[in-house]
JSON list of C-alpha atoms in Angstrom, two decimals:
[
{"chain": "A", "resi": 8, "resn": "UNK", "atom": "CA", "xyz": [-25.81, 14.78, 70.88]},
{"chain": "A", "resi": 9, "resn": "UNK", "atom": "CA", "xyz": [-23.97, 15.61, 67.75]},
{"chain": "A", "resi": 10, "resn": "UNK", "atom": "CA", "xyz": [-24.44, 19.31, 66.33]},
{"chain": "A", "resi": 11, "resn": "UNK", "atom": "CA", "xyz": [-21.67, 20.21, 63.57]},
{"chain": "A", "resi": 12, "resn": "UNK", "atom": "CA", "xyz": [-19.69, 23.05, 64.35]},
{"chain": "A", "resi": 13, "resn": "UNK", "atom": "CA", "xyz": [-20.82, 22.98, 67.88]},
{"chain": "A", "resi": 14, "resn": "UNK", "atom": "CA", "xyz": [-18.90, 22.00, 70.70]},
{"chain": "A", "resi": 15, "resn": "UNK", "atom": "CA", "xyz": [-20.11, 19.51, 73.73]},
{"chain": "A", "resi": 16, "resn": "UNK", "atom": "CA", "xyz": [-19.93, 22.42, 76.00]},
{"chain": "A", "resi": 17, "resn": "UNK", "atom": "CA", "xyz": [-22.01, 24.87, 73.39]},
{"chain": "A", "resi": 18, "resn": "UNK", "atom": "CA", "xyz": [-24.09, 22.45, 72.78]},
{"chain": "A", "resi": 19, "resn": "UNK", "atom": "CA", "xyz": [-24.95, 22.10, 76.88]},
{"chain": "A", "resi": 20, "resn": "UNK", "atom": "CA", "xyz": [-25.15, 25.26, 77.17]},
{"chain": "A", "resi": 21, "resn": "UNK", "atom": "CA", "xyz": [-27.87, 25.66, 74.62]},
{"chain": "A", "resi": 22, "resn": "UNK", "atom": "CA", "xyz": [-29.76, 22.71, 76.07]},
{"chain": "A", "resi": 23, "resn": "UNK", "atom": "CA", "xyz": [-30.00, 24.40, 79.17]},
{"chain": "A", "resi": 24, "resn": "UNK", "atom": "CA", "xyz": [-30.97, 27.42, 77.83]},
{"chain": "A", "resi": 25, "resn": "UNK", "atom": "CA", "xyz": [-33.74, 26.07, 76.01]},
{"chain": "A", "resi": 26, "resn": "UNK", "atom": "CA", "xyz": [-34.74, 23.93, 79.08]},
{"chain": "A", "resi": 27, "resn": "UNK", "atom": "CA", "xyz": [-34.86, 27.14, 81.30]},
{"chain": "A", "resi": 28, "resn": "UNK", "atom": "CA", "xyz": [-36.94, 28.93, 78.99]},
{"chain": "A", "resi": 29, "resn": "UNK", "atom": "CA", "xyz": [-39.43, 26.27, 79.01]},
{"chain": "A", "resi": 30, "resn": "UNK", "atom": "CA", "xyz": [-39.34, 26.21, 82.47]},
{"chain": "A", "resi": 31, "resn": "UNK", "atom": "CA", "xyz": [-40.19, 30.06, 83.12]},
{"chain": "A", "resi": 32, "resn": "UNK", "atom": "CA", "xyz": [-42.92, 29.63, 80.40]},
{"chain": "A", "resi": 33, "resn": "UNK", "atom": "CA", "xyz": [-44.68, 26.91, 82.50]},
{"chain": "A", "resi": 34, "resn": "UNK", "atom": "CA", "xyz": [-43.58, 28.92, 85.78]},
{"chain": "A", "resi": 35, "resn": "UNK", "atom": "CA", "xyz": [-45.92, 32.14, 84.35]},
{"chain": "A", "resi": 36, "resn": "UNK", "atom": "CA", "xyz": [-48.60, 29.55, 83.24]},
{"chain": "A", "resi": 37, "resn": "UNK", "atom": "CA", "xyz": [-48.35, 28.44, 86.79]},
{"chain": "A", "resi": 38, "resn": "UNK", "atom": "CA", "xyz": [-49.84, 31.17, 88.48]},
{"chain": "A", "resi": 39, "resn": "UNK", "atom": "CA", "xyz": [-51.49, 33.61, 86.20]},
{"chain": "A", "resi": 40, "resn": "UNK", "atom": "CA", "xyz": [-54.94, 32.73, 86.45]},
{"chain": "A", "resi": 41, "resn": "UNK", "atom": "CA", "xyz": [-54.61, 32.56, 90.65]},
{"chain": "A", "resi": 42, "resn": "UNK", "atom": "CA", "xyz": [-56.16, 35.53, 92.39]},
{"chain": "A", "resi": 43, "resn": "UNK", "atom": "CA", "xyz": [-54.88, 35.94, 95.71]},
{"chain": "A", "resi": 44, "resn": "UNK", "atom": "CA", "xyz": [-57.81, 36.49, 98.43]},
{"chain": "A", "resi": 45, "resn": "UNK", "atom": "CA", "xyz": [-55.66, 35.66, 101.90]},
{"chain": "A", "resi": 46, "resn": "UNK", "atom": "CA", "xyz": [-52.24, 34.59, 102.52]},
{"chain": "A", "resi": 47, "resn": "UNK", "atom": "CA", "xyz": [-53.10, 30.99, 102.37]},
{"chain": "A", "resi": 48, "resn": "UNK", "atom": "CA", "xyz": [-53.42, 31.32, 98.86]},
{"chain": "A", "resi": 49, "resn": "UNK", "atom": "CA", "xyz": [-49.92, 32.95, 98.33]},
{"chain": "A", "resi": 50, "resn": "UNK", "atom": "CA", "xyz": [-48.63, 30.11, 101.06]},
{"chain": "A", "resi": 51, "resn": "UNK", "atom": "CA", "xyz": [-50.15, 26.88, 98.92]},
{"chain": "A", "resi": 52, "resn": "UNK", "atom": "CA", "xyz": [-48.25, 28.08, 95.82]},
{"chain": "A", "resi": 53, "resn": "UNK", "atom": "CA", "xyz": [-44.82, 29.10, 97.46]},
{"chain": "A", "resi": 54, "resn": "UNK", "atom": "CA", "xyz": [-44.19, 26.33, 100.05]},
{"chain": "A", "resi": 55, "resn": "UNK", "atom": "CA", "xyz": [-43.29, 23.53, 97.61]},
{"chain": "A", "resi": 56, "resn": "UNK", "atom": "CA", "xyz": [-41.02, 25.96, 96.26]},
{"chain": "A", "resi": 57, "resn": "UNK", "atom": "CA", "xyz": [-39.17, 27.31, 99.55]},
{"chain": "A", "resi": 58, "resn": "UNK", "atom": "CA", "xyz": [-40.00, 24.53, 102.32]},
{"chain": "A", "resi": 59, "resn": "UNK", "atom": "CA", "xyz": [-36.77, 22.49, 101.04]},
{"chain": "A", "resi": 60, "resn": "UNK", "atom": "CA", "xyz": [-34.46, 25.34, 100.46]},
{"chain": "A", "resi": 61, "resn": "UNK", "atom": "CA", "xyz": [-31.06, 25.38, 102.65]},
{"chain": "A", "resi": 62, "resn": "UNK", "atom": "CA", "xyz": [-30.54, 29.00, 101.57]},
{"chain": "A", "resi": 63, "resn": "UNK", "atom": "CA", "xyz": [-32.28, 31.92, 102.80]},
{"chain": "A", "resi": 64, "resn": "UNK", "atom": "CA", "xyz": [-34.31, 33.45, 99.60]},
{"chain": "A", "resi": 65, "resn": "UNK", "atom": "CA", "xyz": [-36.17, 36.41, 99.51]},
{"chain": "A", "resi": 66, "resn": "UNK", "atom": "CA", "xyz": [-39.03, 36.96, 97.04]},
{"chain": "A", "resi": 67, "resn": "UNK", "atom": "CA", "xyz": [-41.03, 39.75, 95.87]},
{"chain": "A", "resi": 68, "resn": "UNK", "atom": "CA", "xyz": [-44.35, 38.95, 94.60]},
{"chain": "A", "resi": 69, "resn": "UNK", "atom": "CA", "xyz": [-45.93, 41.47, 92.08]},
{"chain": "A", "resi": 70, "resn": "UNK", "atom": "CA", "xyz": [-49.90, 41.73, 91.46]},
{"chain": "A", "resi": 71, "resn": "UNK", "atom": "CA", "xyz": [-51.46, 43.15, 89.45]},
{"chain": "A", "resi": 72, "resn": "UNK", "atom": "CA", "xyz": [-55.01, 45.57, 90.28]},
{"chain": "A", "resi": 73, "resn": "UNK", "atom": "CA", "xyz": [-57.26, 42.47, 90.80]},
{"chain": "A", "resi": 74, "resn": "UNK", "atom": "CA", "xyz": [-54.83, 40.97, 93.20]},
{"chain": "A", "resi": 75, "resn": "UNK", "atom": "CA", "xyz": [-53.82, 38.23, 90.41]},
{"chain": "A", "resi": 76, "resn": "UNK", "atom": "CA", "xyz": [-49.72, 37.47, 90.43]},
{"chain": "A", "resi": 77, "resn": "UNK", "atom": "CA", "xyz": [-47.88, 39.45, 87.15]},
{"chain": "A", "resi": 78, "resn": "UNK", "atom": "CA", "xyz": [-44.51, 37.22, 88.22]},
{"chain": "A", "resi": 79, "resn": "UNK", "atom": "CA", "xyz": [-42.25, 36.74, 91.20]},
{"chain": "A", "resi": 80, "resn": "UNK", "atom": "CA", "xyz": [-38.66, 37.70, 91.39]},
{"chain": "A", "resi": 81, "resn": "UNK", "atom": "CA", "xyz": [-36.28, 36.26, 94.07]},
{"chain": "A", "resi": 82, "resn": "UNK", "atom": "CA", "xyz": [-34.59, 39.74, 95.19]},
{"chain": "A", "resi": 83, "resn": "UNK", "atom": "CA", "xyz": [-31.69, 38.10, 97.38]},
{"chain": "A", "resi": 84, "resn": "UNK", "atom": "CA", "xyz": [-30.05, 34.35, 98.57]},
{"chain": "A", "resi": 85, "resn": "UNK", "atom": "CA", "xyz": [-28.41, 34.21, 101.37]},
{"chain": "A", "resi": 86, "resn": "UNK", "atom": "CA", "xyz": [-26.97, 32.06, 104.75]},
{"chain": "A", "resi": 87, "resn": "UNK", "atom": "CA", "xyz": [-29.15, 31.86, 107.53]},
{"chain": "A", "resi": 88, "resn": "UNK", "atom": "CA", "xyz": [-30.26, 35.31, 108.73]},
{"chain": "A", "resi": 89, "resn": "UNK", "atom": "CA", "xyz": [-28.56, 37.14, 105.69]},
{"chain": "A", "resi": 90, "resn": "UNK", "atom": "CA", "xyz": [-31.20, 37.56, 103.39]},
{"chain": "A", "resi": 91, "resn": "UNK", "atom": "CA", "xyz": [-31.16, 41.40, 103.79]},
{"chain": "A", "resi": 92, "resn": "UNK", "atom": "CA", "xyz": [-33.05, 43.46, 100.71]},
{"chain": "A", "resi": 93, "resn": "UNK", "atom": "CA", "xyz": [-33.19, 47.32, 100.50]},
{"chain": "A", "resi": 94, "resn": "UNK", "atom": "CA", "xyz": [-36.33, 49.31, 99.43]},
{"chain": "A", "resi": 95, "resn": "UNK", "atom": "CA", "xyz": [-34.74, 49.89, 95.93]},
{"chain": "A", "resi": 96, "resn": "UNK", "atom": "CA", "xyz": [-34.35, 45.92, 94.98]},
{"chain": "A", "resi": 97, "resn": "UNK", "atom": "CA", "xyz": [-37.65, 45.06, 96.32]},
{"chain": "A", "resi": 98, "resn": "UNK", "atom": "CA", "xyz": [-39.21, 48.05, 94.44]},
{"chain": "A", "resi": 99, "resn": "UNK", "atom": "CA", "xyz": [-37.63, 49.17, 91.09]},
{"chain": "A", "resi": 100, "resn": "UNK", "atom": "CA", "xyz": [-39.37, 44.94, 89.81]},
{"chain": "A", "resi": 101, "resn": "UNK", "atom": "CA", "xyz": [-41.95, 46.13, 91.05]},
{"chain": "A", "resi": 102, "resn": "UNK", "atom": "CA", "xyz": [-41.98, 49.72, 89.12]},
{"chain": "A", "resi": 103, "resn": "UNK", "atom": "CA", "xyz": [-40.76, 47.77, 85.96]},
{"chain": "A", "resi": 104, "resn": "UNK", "atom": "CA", "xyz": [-44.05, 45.46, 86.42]},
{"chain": "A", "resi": 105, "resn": "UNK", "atom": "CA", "xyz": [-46.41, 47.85, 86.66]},
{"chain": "A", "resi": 106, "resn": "UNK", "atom": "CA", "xyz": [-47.34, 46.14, 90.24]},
{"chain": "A", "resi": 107, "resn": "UNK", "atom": "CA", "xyz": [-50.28, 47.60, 91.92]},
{"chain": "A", "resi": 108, "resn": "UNK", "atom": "CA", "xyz": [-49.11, 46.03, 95.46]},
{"chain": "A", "resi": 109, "resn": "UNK", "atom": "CA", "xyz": [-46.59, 43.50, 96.40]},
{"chain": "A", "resi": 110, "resn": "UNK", "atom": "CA", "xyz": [-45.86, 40.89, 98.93]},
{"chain": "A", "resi": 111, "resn": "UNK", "atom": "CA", "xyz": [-42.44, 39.89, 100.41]},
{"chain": "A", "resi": 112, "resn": "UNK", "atom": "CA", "xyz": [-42.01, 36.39, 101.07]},
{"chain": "A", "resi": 113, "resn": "UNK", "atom": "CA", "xyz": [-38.82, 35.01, 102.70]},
{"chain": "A", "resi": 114, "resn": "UNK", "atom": "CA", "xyz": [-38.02, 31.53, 103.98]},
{"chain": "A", "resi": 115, "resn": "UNK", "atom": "CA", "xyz": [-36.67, 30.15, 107.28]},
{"chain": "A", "resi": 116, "resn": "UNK", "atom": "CA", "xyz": [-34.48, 27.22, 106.72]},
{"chain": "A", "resi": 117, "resn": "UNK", "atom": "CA", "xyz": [-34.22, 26.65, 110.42]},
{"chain": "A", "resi": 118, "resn": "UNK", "atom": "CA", "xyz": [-38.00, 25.83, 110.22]},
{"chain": "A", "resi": 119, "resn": "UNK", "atom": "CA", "xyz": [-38.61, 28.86, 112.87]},
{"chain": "A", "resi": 120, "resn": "UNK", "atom": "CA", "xyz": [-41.26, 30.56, 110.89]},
{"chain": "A", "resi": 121, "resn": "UNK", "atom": "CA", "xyz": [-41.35, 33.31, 114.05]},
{"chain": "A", "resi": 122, "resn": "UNK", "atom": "CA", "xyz": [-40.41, 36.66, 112.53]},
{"chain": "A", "resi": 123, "resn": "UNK", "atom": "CA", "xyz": [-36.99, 38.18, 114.15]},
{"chain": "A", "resi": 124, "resn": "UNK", "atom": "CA", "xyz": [-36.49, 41.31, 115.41]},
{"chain": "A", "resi": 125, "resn": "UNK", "atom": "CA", "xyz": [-35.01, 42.31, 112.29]},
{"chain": "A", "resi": 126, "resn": "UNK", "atom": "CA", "xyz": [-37.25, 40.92, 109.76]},
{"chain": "A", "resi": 127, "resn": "UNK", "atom": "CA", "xyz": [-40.15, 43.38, 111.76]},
{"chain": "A", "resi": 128, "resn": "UNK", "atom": "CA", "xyz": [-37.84, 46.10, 111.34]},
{"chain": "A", "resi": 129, "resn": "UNK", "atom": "CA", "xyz": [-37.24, 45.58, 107.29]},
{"chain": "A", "resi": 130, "resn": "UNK", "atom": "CA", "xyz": [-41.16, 44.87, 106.76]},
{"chain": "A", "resi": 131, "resn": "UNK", "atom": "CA", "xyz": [-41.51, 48.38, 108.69]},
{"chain": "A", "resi": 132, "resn": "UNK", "atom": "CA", "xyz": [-39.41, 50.17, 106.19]},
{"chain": "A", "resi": 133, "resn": "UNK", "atom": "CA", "xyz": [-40.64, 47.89, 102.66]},
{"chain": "A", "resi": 134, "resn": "UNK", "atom": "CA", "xyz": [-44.09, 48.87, 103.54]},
{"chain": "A", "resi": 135, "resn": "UNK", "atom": "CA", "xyz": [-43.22, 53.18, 104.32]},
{"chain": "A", "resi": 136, "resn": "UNK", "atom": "CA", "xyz": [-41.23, 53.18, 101.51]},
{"chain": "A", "resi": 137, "resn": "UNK", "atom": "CA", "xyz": [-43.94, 51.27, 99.37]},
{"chain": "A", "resi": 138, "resn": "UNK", "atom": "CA", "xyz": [-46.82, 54.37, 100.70]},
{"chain": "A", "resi": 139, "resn": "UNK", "atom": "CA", "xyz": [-43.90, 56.83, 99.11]},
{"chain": "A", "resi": 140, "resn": "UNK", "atom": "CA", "xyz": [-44.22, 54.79, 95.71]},
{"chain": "A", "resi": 141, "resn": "UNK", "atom": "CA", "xyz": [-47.89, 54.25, 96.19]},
{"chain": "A", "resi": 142, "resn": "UNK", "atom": "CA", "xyz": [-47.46, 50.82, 96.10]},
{"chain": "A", "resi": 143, "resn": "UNK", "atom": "CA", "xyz": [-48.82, 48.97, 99.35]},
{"chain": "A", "resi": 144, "resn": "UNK", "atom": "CA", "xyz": [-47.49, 45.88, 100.90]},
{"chain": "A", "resi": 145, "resn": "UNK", "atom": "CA", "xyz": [-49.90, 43.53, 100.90]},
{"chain": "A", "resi": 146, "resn": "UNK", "atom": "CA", "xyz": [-48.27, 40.99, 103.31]},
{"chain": "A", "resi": 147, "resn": "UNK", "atom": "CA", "xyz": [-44.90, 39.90, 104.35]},
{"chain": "A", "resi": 148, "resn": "UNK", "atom": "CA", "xyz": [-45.06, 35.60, 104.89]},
{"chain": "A", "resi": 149, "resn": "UNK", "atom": "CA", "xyz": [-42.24, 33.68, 106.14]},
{"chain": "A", "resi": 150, "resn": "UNK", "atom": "CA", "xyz": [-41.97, 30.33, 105.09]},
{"chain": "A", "resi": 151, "resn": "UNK", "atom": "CA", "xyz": [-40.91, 27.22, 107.31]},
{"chain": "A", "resi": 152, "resn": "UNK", "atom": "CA", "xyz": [-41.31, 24.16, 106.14]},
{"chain": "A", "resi": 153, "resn": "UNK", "atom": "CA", "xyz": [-44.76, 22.84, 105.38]},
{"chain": "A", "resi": 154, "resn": "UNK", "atom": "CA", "xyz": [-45.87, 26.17, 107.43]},
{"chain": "A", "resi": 155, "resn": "UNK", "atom": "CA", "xyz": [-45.56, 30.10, 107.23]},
{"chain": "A", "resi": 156, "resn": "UNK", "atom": "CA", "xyz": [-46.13, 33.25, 108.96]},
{"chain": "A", "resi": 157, "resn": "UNK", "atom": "CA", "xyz": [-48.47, 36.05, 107.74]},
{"chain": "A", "resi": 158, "resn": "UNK", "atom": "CA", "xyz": [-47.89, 39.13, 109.10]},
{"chain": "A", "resi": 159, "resn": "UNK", "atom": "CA", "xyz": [-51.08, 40.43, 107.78]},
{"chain": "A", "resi": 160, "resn": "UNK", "atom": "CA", "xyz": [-52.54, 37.74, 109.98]},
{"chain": "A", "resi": 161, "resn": "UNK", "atom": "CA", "xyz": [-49.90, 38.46, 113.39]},
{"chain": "A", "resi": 162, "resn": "UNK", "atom": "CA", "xyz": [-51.43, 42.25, 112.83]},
{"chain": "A", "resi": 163, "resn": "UNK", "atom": "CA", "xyz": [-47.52, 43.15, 112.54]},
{"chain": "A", "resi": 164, "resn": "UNK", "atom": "CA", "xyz": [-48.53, 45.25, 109.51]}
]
């Protein structure tokens, strides 16, 4: 591709610019007629995106009053068993939003999708400091794989 006064590097730069904001227009496409009734729901449309991933993400899912996603942002990426968040990342999206509740969603790469010890502890303190802002946590899932972990459904929260 030839642009005058443009260099190659400009030029690739743009490209991928453009490219990504296709991408996040088709991403809000994606899920913004989905209303989320269990954790299944929120499962189907995040394992394709997670089950592959060699880094540990975290993800906060915002929705809206009728339990419909407003967006996703991924709040941390780290090794294995470093993907630690703090109530003021997972919460100030959410603020921003206008969220009514949230869920956390965090992979395994191992393809353990038992929570730790530590992941009960953080979903303890998301989900008190969530009642403070008056907005709940409507599940925490773990993703491993082609499978996850509700902990709506493991009665952890």
């Amino acid at each position: 591709m030839k642009t005058s006064g443009i260099g190659k590097d400009k030029a690739a730069t743009l490209l991928a610019a453009f490219e990504l904001s296709r991408r996040i227009q088709s991403q809000k496409k994606w899920f913004s007629d989905k209303k989320i009734t269990s954790p299944s729901d929120v499962a189907e449309m995040f394992i394709p995106l997670l089950k592959d991933e060699l880094k540990e993400k975290f993800l906060l899912i915002n929705l809206n009053s009728a339990n419909k996603i407003i967006n996703y942002n991924i709040i941390s990426i780290g090794n294995l068993n470093s993907s630690v968040v703090h109530p003021r990342e997972v919460f100030k999206p959410a603020i921003e939003n206008s969220a009514a509740s949230v869920i956390l969603m965090h992979n395994h790469p191992s393809g353990n999708c038992t929570p730790s010890g530590e992941d009960k502890k953080l979903t303890k303190k998301l989900v008190e400091s969530g009642k403070l802002l008056d907005i709940p946590v409507f599940d925490h899932i773990i993703i491993a794989g082609n499978s996850y972990t509700s902990f709506v459904e493991k009665k952890i929260i």
